[in-house]
Short mmCIF file of C-alpha atoms and ligand atoms in Angstrom, two decimals:
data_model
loop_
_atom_site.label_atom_id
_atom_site.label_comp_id
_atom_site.label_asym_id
_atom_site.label_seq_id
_atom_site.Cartn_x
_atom_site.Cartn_y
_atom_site.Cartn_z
CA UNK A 1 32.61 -58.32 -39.54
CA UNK A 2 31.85 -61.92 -40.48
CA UNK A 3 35.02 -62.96 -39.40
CA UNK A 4 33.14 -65.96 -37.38
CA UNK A 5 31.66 -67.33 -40.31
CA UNK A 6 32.50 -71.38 -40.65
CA UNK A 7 34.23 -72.57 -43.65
CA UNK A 8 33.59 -76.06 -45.07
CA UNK A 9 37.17 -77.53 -45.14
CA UNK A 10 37.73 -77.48 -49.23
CA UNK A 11 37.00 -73.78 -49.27
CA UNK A 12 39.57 -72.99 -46.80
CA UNK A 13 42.38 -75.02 -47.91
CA UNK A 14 42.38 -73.83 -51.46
CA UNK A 15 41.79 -70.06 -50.90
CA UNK A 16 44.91 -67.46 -49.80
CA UNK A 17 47.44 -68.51 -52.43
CA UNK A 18 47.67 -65.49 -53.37
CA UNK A 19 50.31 -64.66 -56.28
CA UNK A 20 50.30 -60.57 -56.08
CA UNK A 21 50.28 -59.74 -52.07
CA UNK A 22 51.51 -62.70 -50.00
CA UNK A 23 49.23 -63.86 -47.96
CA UNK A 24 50.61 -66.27 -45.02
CA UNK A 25 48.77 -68.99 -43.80
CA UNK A 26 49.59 -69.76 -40.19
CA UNK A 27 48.07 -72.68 -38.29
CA UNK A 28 46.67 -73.57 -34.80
CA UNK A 29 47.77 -76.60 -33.29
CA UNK A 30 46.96 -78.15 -29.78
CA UNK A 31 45.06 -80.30 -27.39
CA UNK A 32 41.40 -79.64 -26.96
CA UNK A 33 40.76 -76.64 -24.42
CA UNK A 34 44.24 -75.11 -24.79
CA UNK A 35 42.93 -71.95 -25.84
CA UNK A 36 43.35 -72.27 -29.84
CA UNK A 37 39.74 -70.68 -30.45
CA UNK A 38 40.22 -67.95 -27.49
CA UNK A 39 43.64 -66.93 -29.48
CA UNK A 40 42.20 -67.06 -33.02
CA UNK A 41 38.93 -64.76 -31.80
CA UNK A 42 40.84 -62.40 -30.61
CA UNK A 43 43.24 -61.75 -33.53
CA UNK A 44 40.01 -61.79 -35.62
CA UNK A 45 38.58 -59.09 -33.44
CA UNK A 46 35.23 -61.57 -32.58
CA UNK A 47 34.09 -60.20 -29.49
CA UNK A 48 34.61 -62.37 -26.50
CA UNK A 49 31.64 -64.27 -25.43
CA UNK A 50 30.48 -65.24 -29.52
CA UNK A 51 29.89 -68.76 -29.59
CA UNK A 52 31.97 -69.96 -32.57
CA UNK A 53 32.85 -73.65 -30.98
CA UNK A 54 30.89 -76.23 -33.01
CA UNK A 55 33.52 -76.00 -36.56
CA UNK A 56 36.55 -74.44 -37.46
CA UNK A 57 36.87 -71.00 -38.29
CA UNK A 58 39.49 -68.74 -40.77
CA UNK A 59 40.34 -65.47 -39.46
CA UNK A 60 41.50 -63.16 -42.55
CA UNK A 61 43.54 -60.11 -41.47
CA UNK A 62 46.34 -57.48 -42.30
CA UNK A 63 48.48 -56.30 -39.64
CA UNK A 64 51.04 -53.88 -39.71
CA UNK A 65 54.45 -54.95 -37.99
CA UNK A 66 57.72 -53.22 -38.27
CA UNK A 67 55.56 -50.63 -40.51
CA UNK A 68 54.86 -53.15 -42.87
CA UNK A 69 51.69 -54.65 -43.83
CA UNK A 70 51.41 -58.30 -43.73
CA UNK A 71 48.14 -60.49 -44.80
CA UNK A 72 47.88 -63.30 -42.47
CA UNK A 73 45.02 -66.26 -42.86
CA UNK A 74 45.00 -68.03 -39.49
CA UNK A 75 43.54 -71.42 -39.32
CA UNK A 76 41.94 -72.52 -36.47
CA UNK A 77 40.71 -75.90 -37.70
CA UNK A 78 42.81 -78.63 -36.28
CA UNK A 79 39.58 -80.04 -34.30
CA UNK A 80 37.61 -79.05 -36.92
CA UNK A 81 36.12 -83.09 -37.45
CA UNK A 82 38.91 -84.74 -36.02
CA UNK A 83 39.69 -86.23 -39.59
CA UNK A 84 43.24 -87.69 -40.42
CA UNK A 85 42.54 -86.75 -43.66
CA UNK A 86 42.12 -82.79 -42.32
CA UNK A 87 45.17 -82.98 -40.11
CA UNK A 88 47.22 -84.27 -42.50
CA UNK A 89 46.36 -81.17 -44.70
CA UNK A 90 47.04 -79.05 -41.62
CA UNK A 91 50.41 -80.12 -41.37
CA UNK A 92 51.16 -79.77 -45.03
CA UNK A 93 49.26 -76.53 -45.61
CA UNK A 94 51.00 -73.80 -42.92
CA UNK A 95 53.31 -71.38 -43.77
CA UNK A 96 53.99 -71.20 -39.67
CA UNK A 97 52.65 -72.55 -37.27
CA UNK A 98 51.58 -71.82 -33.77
CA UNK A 99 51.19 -74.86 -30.99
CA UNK A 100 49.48 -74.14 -28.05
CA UNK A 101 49.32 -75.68 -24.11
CA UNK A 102 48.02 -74.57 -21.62
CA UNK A 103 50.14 -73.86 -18.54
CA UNK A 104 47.29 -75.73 -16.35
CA UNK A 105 47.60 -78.95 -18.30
CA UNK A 106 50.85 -80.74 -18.41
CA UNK A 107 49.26 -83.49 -20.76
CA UNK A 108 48.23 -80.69 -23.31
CA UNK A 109 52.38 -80.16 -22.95
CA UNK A 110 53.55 -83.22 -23.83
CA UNK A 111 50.78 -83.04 -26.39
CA UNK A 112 52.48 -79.86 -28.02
CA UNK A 113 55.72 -81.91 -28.04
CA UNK A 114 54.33 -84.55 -30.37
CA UNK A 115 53.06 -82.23 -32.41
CA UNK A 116 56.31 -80.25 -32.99
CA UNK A 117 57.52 -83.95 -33.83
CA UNK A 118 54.68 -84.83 -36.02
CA UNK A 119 55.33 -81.49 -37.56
CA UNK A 120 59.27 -81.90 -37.91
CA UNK A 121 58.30 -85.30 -40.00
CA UNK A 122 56.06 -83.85 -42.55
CA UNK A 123 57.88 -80.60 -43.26
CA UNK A 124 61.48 -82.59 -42.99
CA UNK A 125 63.84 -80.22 -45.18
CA UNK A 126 61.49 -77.00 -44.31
CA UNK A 127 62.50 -74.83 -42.13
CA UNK A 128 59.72 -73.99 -41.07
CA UNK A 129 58.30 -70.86 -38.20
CA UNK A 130 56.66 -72.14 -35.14
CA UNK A 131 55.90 -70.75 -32.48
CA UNK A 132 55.08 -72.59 -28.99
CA UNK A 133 52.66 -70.66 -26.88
CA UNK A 134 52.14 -71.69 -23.18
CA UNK A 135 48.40 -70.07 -23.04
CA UNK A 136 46.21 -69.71 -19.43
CA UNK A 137 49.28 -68.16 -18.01
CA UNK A 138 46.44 -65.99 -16.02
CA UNK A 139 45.51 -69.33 -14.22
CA UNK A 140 48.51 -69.00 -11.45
CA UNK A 141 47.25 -71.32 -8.76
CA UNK A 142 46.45 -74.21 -11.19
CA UNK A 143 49.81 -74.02 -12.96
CA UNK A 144 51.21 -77.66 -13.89
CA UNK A 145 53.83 -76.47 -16.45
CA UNK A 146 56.57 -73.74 -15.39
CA UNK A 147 57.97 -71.08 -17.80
CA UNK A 148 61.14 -72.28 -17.37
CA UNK A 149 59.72 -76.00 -18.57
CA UNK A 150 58.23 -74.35 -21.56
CA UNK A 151 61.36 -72.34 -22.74
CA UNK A 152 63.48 -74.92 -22.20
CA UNK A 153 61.07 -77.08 -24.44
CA UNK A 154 61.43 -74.46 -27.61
CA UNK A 155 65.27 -74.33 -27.01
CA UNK A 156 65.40 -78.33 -27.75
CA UNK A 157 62.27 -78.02 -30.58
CA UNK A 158 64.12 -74.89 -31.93
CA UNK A 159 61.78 -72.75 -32.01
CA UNK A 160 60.43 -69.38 -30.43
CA UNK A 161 58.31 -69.61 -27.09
CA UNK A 162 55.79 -67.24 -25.69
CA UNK A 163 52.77 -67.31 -22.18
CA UNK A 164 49.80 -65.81 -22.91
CA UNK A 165 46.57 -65.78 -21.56
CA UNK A 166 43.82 -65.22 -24.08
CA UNK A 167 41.38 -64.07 -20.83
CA UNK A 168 43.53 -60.93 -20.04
CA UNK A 169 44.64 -60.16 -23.57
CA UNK A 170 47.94 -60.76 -22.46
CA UNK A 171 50.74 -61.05 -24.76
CA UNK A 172 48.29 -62.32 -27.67
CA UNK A 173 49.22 -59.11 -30.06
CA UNK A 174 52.95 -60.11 -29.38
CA UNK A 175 52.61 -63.61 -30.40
CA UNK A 176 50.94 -62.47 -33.74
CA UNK A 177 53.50 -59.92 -33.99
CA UNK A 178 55.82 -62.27 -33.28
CA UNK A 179 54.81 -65.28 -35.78
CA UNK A 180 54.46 -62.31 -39.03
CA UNK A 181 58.71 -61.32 -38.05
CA UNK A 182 59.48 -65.30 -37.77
CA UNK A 183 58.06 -65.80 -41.16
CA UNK A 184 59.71 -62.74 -42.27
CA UNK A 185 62.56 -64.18 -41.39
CA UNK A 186 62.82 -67.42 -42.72
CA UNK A 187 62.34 -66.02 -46.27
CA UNK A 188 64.30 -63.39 -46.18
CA UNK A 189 67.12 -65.90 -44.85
CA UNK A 190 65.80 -68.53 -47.91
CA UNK A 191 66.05 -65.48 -50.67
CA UNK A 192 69.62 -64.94 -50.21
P1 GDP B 201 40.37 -74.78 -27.88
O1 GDP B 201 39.65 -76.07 -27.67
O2 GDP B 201 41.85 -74.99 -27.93
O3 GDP B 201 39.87 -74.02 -29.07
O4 GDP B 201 40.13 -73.89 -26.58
P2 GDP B 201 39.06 -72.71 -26.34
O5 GDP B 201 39.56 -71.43 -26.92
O6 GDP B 201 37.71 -73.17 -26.75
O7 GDP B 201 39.15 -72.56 -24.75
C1 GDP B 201 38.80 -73.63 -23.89
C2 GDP B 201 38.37 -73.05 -22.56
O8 GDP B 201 39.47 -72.41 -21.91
C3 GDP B 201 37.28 -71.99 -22.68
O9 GDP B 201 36.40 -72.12 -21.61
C4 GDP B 201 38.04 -70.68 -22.58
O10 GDP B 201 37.26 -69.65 -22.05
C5 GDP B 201 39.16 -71.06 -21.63
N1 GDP B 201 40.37 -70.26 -21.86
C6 GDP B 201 41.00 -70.05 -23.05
N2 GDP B 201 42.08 -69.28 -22.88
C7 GDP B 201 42.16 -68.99 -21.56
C8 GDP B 201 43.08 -68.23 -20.76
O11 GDP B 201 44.06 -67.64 -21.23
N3 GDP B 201 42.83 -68.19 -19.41
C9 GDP B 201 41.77 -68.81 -18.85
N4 GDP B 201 41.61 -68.69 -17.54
N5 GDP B 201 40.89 -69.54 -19.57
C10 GDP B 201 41.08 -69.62 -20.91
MG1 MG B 202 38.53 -74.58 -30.53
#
């Protein structure tokens, strides 16, 4: 697997447009520390513990959902050099999106806020899938953020909400799961 292997920025913005099998691009956003990298390794299969930090990484995968196959590129590159010029991409680029806090860090929530506006401004007439994932949900004693904070965040961003913790595995397959039916969704909603 050489799922780890960086990308320089060019490369990975102009691959996955794929005209035969769609391939969905979904992208990582959030604070530094939130978890992005923990998330993205583990949908990529990386074992825990490999030390992909220093750049971003592109995680290419199929996963079957609803016994269908879906190609998903995920895009964990936000930090990547901290570049306007990058971000800017990032917010043009995703097909859906995934913003992550973590629980522990109430900045790193009103962080994920911005970025759901910052998002809303780019994409204005898009409709597009995001998903807001509450990560370190395994971290109960350090817990600035409540789950009723964070749902009631997605009700007024409209969009879906989900706790993981990328430590214990938890609820990291559902969030995938859960971003391939969103996109599903939206196009099946924009086809009619
Ligand atoms: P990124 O900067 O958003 O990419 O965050 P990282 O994935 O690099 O994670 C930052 C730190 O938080 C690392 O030390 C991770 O091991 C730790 N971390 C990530 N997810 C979790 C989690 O769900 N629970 C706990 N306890 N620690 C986590
Ligand atoms: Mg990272």
């Amino acid at each position: 697997r050489d799922s780890c292997v960086s990308d320089s920025s060019d490369s990975v913005i102009s691959s996955g447009s794929d005209s035969e099998g769609q391939v969905y691009k979904v992208v990582l956003l959030g604070e530094h520390g939130v978890g992005k990298s923990s998330l993205a390794r583990i949908f990529g299969g990386v074992e825990d513990g490999h030390d992909c930090e220093e750049a971003g990484n592109t995680y290419d995968r199929s996963v079957v959902v609803d016994d269908e196959e879906a190609s998903i590129l995920l895009y964990d590159i936000w930090e990547q050099d901290n570049s306007q010029w990058l971000q800017d991409q990032c917010m043009r680029m995703g097909d859906a999106y995934i913003i992550v806090y973590s629980v522990t860090d109430k900045a790193s929530f009103e962080k994920a806020s911005e970025l759901r506006i910052q998002l809303r401004r780019a994409r204005q007439s898009e409709n597009i899938p995001i998903i807001l994932v509450g990560n370190k949900s395994d971290l109960v004693r350090s817990r600035e953020v409540s789950v009723d904070e964070g749902s009631a965040c997605a009700v007024v961003f409209d969009c879906k909400f989900i706790e993981t913790s990328a430590s214990l595995h938890h609820n990291v397959r559902d969030l995938f799961e859960g971003i391939v039916r969103q996109i599903r969704l939206r196009k099946d909603s924009k086809e009619e």
